[in-house]
Short mmCIF file of C-alpha atoms in Angstrom, two decimals:
data_model
loop_
_atom_site.label_atom_id
_atom_site.label_comp_id
_atom_site.label_asym_id
_atom_site.label_seq_id
_atom_site.Cartn_x
_atom_site.Cartn_y
_atom_site.Cartn_z
CA MET A 1 129.19 119.14 118.56
CA PRO A 2 127.84 117.55 115.37
CA VAL A 3 124.13 117.68 114.77
CA ILE A 4 122.57 114.41 113.72
CA LYS A 5 119.50 114.92 111.58
CA LYS A 6 117.16 111.95 111.70
CA GLU A 7 114.87 111.52 108.72
CA VAL A 8 111.31 110.72 109.72
CA ASN A 9 109.69 108.28 107.30
CA GLU A 10 106.35 107.91 109.02
CA THR A 11 103.28 110.13 109.35
CA GLN A 12 99.70 109.36 110.31
CA TYR A 13 96.65 109.18 108.01
CA GLY A 14 93.41 108.18 109.73
CA GLY A 15 94.12 104.86 111.38
CA ALA A 16 97.20 104.17 109.28
CA ILE A 17 100.83 105.12 109.61
CA ILE A 18 102.28 106.22 106.29
CA ASP A 19 105.61 104.53 105.69
CA ARG A 20 107.52 105.65 102.61
CA ASN A 21 109.58 102.46 102.72
CA ILE A 22 106.68 100.12 101.98
CA LYS A 23 107.35 98.18 98.81
CA SER A 24 104.54 97.76 96.30
CA HIS A 25 103.53 94.19 95.50
CA ALA A 26 101.28 95.23 92.63
CA SER A 27 103.42 93.36 90.11
CA ASP A 28 103.85 90.16 92.12
CA PRO A 29 102.70 87.10 90.11
CA PHE A 30 100.18 86.14 92.79
CA VAL A 31 98.57 89.58 92.63
CA LEU A 32 98.46 89.70 88.83
CA LYS A 33 96.81 86.29 88.79
CA LYS A 34 94.21 87.35 91.37
CA VAL A 35 93.42 90.55 89.50
CA GLU A 36 92.95 88.69 86.22
CA LYS A 37 90.68 86.15 87.90
CA ALA A 38 88.61 88.93 89.52
CA LYS A 39 88.29 90.70 86.16
CA GLN A 40 87.06 87.52 84.46
CA MET A 41 84.55 86.95 87.24
CA VAL A 42 83.11 90.46 87.02
CA ASP A 43 83.12 90.53 83.23
CA LYS A 44 81.03 87.37 83.33
CA PHE A 45 78.71 88.01 86.29
CA GLY A 46 78.84 91.77 86.79
CA LEU A 47 78.85 93.65 90.06
CA PRO A 48 76.26 93.11 92.81
CA GLY A 49 73.01 94.66 91.65
CA ASP A 50 73.87 94.36 87.95
CA LYS A 51 71.33 92.57 85.82
CA LYS A 52 73.86 90.99 83.47
CA LYS A 53 74.64 87.27 83.45
CA MET B 1 83.05 99.95 113.27
CA ASN B 2 85.04 99.58 116.42
CA LEU B 3 87.08 96.40 116.31
CA LYS B 4 90.34 95.71 118.05
CA HIS B 5 93.03 95.50 115.39
CA TYR B 6 96.75 95.59 114.79
CA SER B 7 98.55 98.83 114.00
CA TYR B 8 99.01 99.05 110.26
CA PHE B 9 101.18 100.92 107.82
CA THR B 10 100.41 102.23 104.36
CA SER B 11 102.41 103.31 101.35
CA ASN B 12 102.34 106.86 99.99
CA ASP B 13 99.63 105.96 97.47
CA PHE B 14 97.43 104.20 100.07
CA LYS B 15 97.21 101.02 98.02
CA ASP B 16 99.70 98.83 99.89
CA TYR B 17 99.27 98.09 103.61
CA GLU B 18 101.38 96.10 106.05
CA PHE B 19 100.89 94.88 109.58
CA TYR B 20 102.27 92.16 111.84
CA SER B 21 100.32 89.18 113.11
CA GLU B 22 101.51 88.19 116.57
CA GLY B 23 100.85 84.81 118.11
CA PRO B 24 102.25 81.36 118.90
CA LYS B 25 103.96 81.18 115.49
CA GLY B 26 105.74 84.46 116.08
CA ARG B 27 105.56 87.86 114.39
CA ILE B 28 104.46 87.51 110.78
CA LYS B 29 104.26 90.29 108.24
CA LYS B 30 100.90 90.56 106.46
CA VAL B 31 100.21 92.57 103.35
CA VAL B 32 96.97 93.97 101.97
CA LEU B 33 96.99 95.39 98.48
CA PHE B 34 94.28 97.18 96.51
CA THR B 35 94.47 97.09 92.71
CA ARG B 36 92.17 99.00 90.40
CA VAL B 37 90.64 96.67 87.83
CA LEU B 38 89.49 98.17 84.57
CA GLY B 39 86.99 96.21 82.53
CA GLU B 40 83.32 96.38 81.72
CA SER B 41 82.90 97.48 85.34
CA THR B 42 85.55 99.24 87.39
CA PHE B 43 86.31 97.97 90.86
CA TYR B 44 89.25 97.20 93.13
CA ASN B 45 90.73 93.82 93.91
CA LEU B 46 91.88 93.14 97.45
CA ALA B 47 94.89 90.84 97.66
CA PHE B 48 95.90 89.65 101.09
CA GLY B 49 98.63 87.34 102.28
CA ASP B 50 102.05 86.80 103.81
CA ILE B 51 105.40 87.75 102.38
CA ASP B 52 107.37 84.70 101.32
CA PRO B 53 110.67 85.15 103.20
CA ASP B 54 112.64 83.50 100.39
CA THR B 55 111.25 85.45 97.45
CA GLY B 56 109.93 88.62 99.12
CA LEU B 57 106.74 88.16 97.12
CA LEU B 58 103.15 88.26 98.33
CA ASP B 59 101.55 84.84 98.65
CA ASP B 60 98.24 83.83 100.22
CA THR B 61 98.77 80.07 100.02
CA VAL B 62 100.73 80.12 103.29
CA VAL B 63 98.79 78.86 106.31
CA THR B 64 99.93 81.00 109.25
CA ASP B 65 97.62 79.64 111.95
CA ASN B 66 98.70 82.29 114.45
CA ASP B 67 95.54 82.10 116.59
CA ASP B 68 94.49 85.64 115.69
CA ARG B 69 92.14 85.16 112.72
CA ASP B 70 89.53 87.71 113.79
CA LEU B 71 92.15 90.27 114.79
CA VAL B 72 93.70 89.89 111.35
CA LEU B 73 90.36 90.31 109.57
CA ALA B 74 89.53 93.34 111.71
CA THR B 75 92.83 94.87 110.63
CA VAL B 76 92.06 94.14 106.97
CA ALA B 77 88.64 95.79 107.45
CA ASN B 78 90.38 98.85 108.86
CA THR B 79 92.71 99.03 105.85
CA ILE B 80 89.58 99.07 103.66
CA ASN B 81 88.31 102.04 105.65
CA THR B 82 91.57 103.91 105.18
CA PHE B 83 91.62 103.02 101.49
CA CYS B 84 88.04 104.29 101.08
CA ASP B 85 88.90 107.50 102.94
CA ARG B 86 91.42 108.14 100.20
CA TYR B 87 89.77 106.72 97.07
CA GLY B 88 86.03 106.73 97.82
CA ASN B 89 83.57 103.94 98.35
CA HIS B 90 84.15 101.53 95.49
CA PHE B 91 83.28 97.88 95.13
CA ILE B 92 86.18 95.81 96.48
CA TYR B 93 86.54 92.19 95.41
CA ALA B 94 88.05 89.49 97.64
CA GLU B 95 88.52 85.79 97.06
CA GLY B 96 90.74 83.27 98.80
CA SER B 97 93.36 81.32 96.91
CA THR B 98 91.45 78.11 97.66
CA PRO B 99 87.84 77.31 98.61
CA ALA B 100 89.07 76.55 102.14
CA ARG B 101 90.69 79.98 102.37
CA THR B 102 87.57 81.68 101.02
CA ARG B 103 85.57 79.83 103.67
CA LEU B 104 87.89 81.19 106.34
CA TYR B 105 87.08 84.68 105.11
CA GLN B 106 83.38 83.84 105.38
CA ILE B 107 83.78 82.52 108.93
CA SER B 108 85.66 85.64 110.00
CA ILE B 109 83.14 88.00 108.39
CA SER B 110 80.36 86.10 110.19
CA ALA B 111 82.19 86.31 113.52
CA LEU B 112 82.59 90.08 113.20
CA TRP B 113 79.33 90.71 111.35
CA GLU B 114 77.72 92.93 114.01
CA GLN B 115 80.50 95.47 113.58
CA ILE B 116 81.34 94.96 109.91
CA SER B 117 77.72 95.43 108.81
CA LEU B 118 77.64 98.85 110.46
CA ASP B 119 80.11 100.21 107.91
CA PHE B 120 80.02 97.86 104.94
CA ASP B 121 77.62 96.25 102.51
CA VAL B 122 78.96 92.75 101.90
CA TYR B 123 77.93 90.49 99.03
CA GLY B 124 78.74 86.83 98.50
CA PHE B 125 78.80 84.94 95.23
CA ASN B 126 77.16 81.52 94.92
CA ASP B 127 74.99 79.67 92.43
CA GLY B 128 76.03 82.14 89.73
CA GLU B 129 74.75 85.25 91.51
CA TRP B 130 75.82 87.99 93.87
CA ARG B 131 73.68 87.95 97.01
CA ASN B 132 73.59 89.92 100.24
CA PHE B 133 75.94 88.29 102.71
CA GLN B 134 74.35 85.94 105.22
CA LYS B 135 75.99 84.10 108.05
CA ASN B 136 76.40 80.34 107.66
CA VAL B 137 76.24 80.41 103.88
CA ASN B 138 79.21 79.34 101.78
CA TYR B 139 80.38 81.72 99.07
CA GLU B 140 82.94 81.54 96.29
CA ALA B 141 83.93 85.21 96.43
CA PHE B 142 82.97 88.49 98.08
CA PHE B 143 82.37 92.09 97.25
CA VAL B 144 82.58 94.75 99.94
CA LYS B 145 81.43 98.34 99.61
CA ARG B 146 81.57 100.91 102.34
CA LYS B 147 78.19 102.48 103.12
#
Protein backbone atom coordinates (compact mmCIF):
# COMPACT_ATOMS: atom_id res chain seq x y z
CA MET A 1 0.00 0.00 0.00
CA PRO A 2 1.53 3.34 -0.99
CA VAL A 3 2.35 5.79 1.75
CA ILE A 4 1.18 9.32 1.13
CA LYS A 5 3.37 11.87 2.86
CA LYS A 6 1.55 15.13 3.48
CA GLU A 7 3.73 18.20 3.83
CA VAL A 8 2.70 20.39 6.74
CA ASN A 9 3.13 24.08 5.92
CA GLU A 10 1.81 25.52 9.15
CA THR A 11 3.19 25.81 12.68
CA GLN A 12 2.21 28.02 15.61
CA TYR A 13 4.08 31.07 16.96
CA GLY A 14 2.35 32.85 19.83
CA GLY A 15 -1.08 33.77 18.54
CA ALA A 16 -0.12 33.34 14.91
CA ILE A 17 -0.03 30.38 12.58
CA ILE A 18 3.12 30.37 10.47
CA ASP A 19 2.27 29.71 6.85
CA ARG A 20 5.21 29.30 4.48
CA ASN A 21 2.96 30.04 1.53
CA ILE A 22 2.24 33.64 2.50
CA LYS A 23 3.40 35.98 -0.24
CA SER A 24 5.26 39.14 0.73
CA HIS A 25 3.67 42.41 -0.35
CA ALA A 26 6.70 44.47 0.65
CA SER A 27 7.29 45.56 -2.95
CA ASP A 28 3.68 46.40 -3.80
CA PRO A 29 3.36 50.00 -5.07
CA PHE A 30 0.87 50.87 -2.34
CA VAL A 31 3.30 49.72 0.35
CA LEU A 32 6.30 51.51 -1.14
CA LYS A 33 4.27 54.71 -1.33
CA LYS A 34 3.16 54.38 2.30
CA VAL A 35 6.68 53.70 3.50
CA GLU A 36 8.05 56.73 1.67
CA LYS A 37 5.31 58.94 3.09
CA ALA A 38 5.98 57.64 6.62
CA LYS A 39 9.71 58.29 6.20
CA GLN A 40 9.09 61.88 5.07
CA MET A 41 6.77 62.45 8.01
CA VAL A 42 9.26 61.18 10.57
CA ASP A 43 12.23 62.92 8.97
CA LYS A 44 10.28 66.16 9.29
CA PHE A 45 8.58 65.75 12.68
CA GLY A 46 10.58 63.03 14.42
CA LEU A 47 9.26 60.28 16.64
CA PRO A 48 6.99 60.89 19.64
CA GLY A 49 9.10 62.41 22.38
CA ASP A 50 11.69 63.84 19.98
CA LYS A 51 12.36 67.53 20.30
CA LYS A 52 12.98 68.12 16.61
CA LYS A 53 10.58 70.04 14.38
CA MET B 1 -4.86 42.71 26.02
CA ASN B 2 -7.66 40.25 25.64
CA LEU B 3 -9.74 41.11 22.60
CA LYS B 4 -11.75 38.75 20.47
CA HIS B 5 -10.03 38.51 17.10
CA TYR B 6 -9.78 36.48 13.93
CA SER B 7 -7.23 33.70 13.56
CA TYR B 8 -4.25 35.05 11.68
CA PHE B 9 -1.35 33.70 9.71
CA THR B 10 2.20 34.97 9.40
CA SER B 11 5.06 34.48 6.99
CA ASN B 12 8.36 32.90 7.99
CA ASP B 13 9.92 36.31 8.66
CA PHE B 14 6.96 37.53 10.77
CA LYS B 15 6.53 40.67 8.69
CA ASP B 16 3.52 39.68 6.57
CA TYR B 17 0.22 38.66 8.20
CA GLU B 18 -3.07 37.50 6.71
CA PHE B 19 -6.52 36.90 8.09
CA TYR B 20 -10.08 36.74 6.81
CA SER B 21 -12.82 39.22 7.61
CA GLU B 22 -16.20 37.50 7.73
CA GLY B 23 -19.48 39.33 7.45
CA PRO B 24 -22.37 40.32 5.20
CA LYS B 25 -20.00 41.01 2.30
CA GLY B 26 -18.49 37.55 2.55
CA ARG B 27 -15.01 36.29 3.44
CA ILE B 28 -12.39 38.88 2.60
CA LYS B 29 -8.65 38.43 2.87
CA LYS B 30 -6.87 41.14 4.88
CA VAL B 31 -3.15 41.74 4.96
CA VAL B 32 -0.97 43.46 7.54
CA LEU B 33 2.62 44.19 6.63
CA PHE B 34 5.45 45.62 8.71
CA THR B 35 8.30 47.36 6.87
CA ARG B 36 11.45 48.63 8.53
CA VAL B 37 12.06 52.26 7.64
CA LEU B 38 15.60 53.54 7.79
CA GLY B 39 16.10 57.27 8.05
CA GLU B 40 17.09 59.77 10.68
CA SER B 41 15.04 57.61 13.04
CA THR B 42 14.39 53.90 12.59
CA PHE B 43 10.86 52.62 12.93
CA TYR B 44 8.42 50.25 11.24
CA ASN B 45 5.57 51.15 8.95
CA LEU B 46 2.33 49.22 9.27
CA ALA B 47 0.49 48.76 5.97
CA PHE B 48 -2.97 47.28 6.14
CA GLY B 49 -5.55 46.55 3.49
CA ASP B 50 -7.31 44.10 1.21
CA ILE B 51 -5.85 42.14 -1.66
CA ASP B 52 -7.11 43.40 -4.99
CA PRO B 53 -8.51 40.22 -6.60
CA ASP B 54 -7.53 41.42 -10.08
CA THR B 55 -3.93 42.41 -9.40
CA GLY B 56 -3.11 40.38 -6.28
CA LEU B 57 -1.64 43.56 -4.80
CA LEU B 58 -2.25 45.10 -1.39
CA ASP B 59 -4.56 48.10 -1.46
CA ASP B 60 -6.17 50.01 1.40
CA THR B 61 -8.45 52.19 -0.73
CA VAL B 62 -11.07 49.42 -0.85
CA VAL B 63 -14.05 49.97 1.44
CA THR B 64 -15.03 46.52 2.73
CA ASP B 65 -17.80 47.51 5.14
CA ASN B 66 -18.12 43.97 6.50
CA ASP B 67 -19.65 44.99 9.84
CA ASP B 68 -16.63 43.79 11.82
CA ARG B 69 -14.50 46.93 12.19
CA ASP B 70 -13.51 46.37 15.82
CA LEU B 71 -12.84 42.68 15.28
CA VAL B 72 -10.54 43.61 12.40
CA LEU B 73 -8.67 46.21 14.47
CA ALA B 74 -8.33 43.76 17.35
CA THR B 75 -6.76 41.29 14.93
CA VAL B 76 -4.36 43.95 13.66
CA ALA B 77 -3.44 44.75 17.29
CA ASN B 78 -2.69 41.07 17.84
CA THR B 79 -0.44 40.97 14.77
CA ILE B 80 1.49 43.88 16.32
CA ASN B 81 1.94 41.80 19.47
CA THR B 82 3.27 38.85 17.49
CA PHE B 83 5.53 41.14 15.47
CA CYS B 84 6.91 42.69 18.69
CA ASP B 85 7.45 39.24 20.19
CA ARG B 86 9.79 38.60 17.29
CA TYR B 87 11.41 41.99 16.64
CA GLY B 88 11.11 43.88 19.93
CA ASN B 89 9.09 46.91 20.91
CA HIS B 90 9.72 49.46 18.17
CA PHE B 91 7.74 52.49 17.13
CA ILE B 92 5.18 51.42 14.52
CA TYR B 93 3.68 54.02 12.21
CA ALA B 94 0.14 53.77 10.81
CA GLU B 95 -1.80 56.13 8.59
CA GLY B 96 -4.90 55.58 6.50
CA SER B 97 -4.87 56.14 2.76
CA THR B 98 -7.36 58.99 3.21
CA PRO B 99 -8.34 61.24 6.13
CA ALA B 100 -11.63 59.30 6.35
CA ARG B 101 -9.74 56.02 6.65
CA THR B 102 -7.40 57.46 9.28
CA ARG B 103 -10.47 58.61 11.20
CA LEU B 104 -11.82 55.06 11.11
CA TYR B 105 -8.59 53.90 12.72
CA GLN B 106 -9.08 56.56 15.41
CA ILE B 107 -12.67 55.47 16.05
CA SER B 108 -11.64 51.83 16.37
CA ILE B 109 -8.72 52.62 18.68
CA SER B 110 -11.12 54.66 20.84
CA ALA B 111 -13.67 51.83 20.92
CA LEU B 112 -11.05 49.34 22.09
CA TRP B 113 -9.00 51.79 24.16
CA GLU B 114 -9.52 50.08 27.53
CA GLN B 115 -7.77 46.97 26.24
CA ILE B 116 -5.33 48.53 23.78
CA SER B 117 -3.94 50.94 26.37
CA LEU B 118 -3.02 48.02 28.62
CA ASP B 119 -0.37 46.86 26.15
CA PHE B 120 0.42 49.82 23.93
CA ASP B 121 1.44 53.47 24.09
CA VAL B 122 -0.42 55.18 21.26
CA TYR B 123 0.42 58.60 19.86
CA GLY B 124 -1.55 60.71 17.42
CA PHE B 125 -0.24 63.43 15.14
CA ASN B 126 -2.06 66.76 14.83
CA ASP B 127 -1.18 70.43 14.68
CA GLY B 128 2.39 69.50 13.76
CA GLU B 129 3.09 67.45 16.89
CA TRP B 130 2.95 63.93 18.24
CA ARG B 131 0.66 63.76 21.27
CA ASN B 132 -0.57 61.03 23.58
CA PHE B 133 -3.66 59.48 22.07
CA GLN B 134 -6.97 60.76 23.40
CA LYS B 135 -10.43 59.60 22.52
CA ASN B 136 -12.55 61.94 20.41
CA VAL B 137 -9.59 63.79 18.94
CA ASN B 138 -8.88 63.66 15.22
CA TYR B 139 -5.36 62.71 14.15
CA GLU B 140 -3.52 62.60 10.85
CA ALA B 141 -1.36 59.58 11.71
CA PHE B 142 -0.48 57.29 14.60
CA PHE B 143 2.49 55.74 16.27
CA VAL B 144 2.10 52.63 18.40
CA LYS B 145 4.73 51.19 20.73
CA ARG B 146 4.25 48.17 22.90
CA LYS B 147 4.88 48.85 26.59
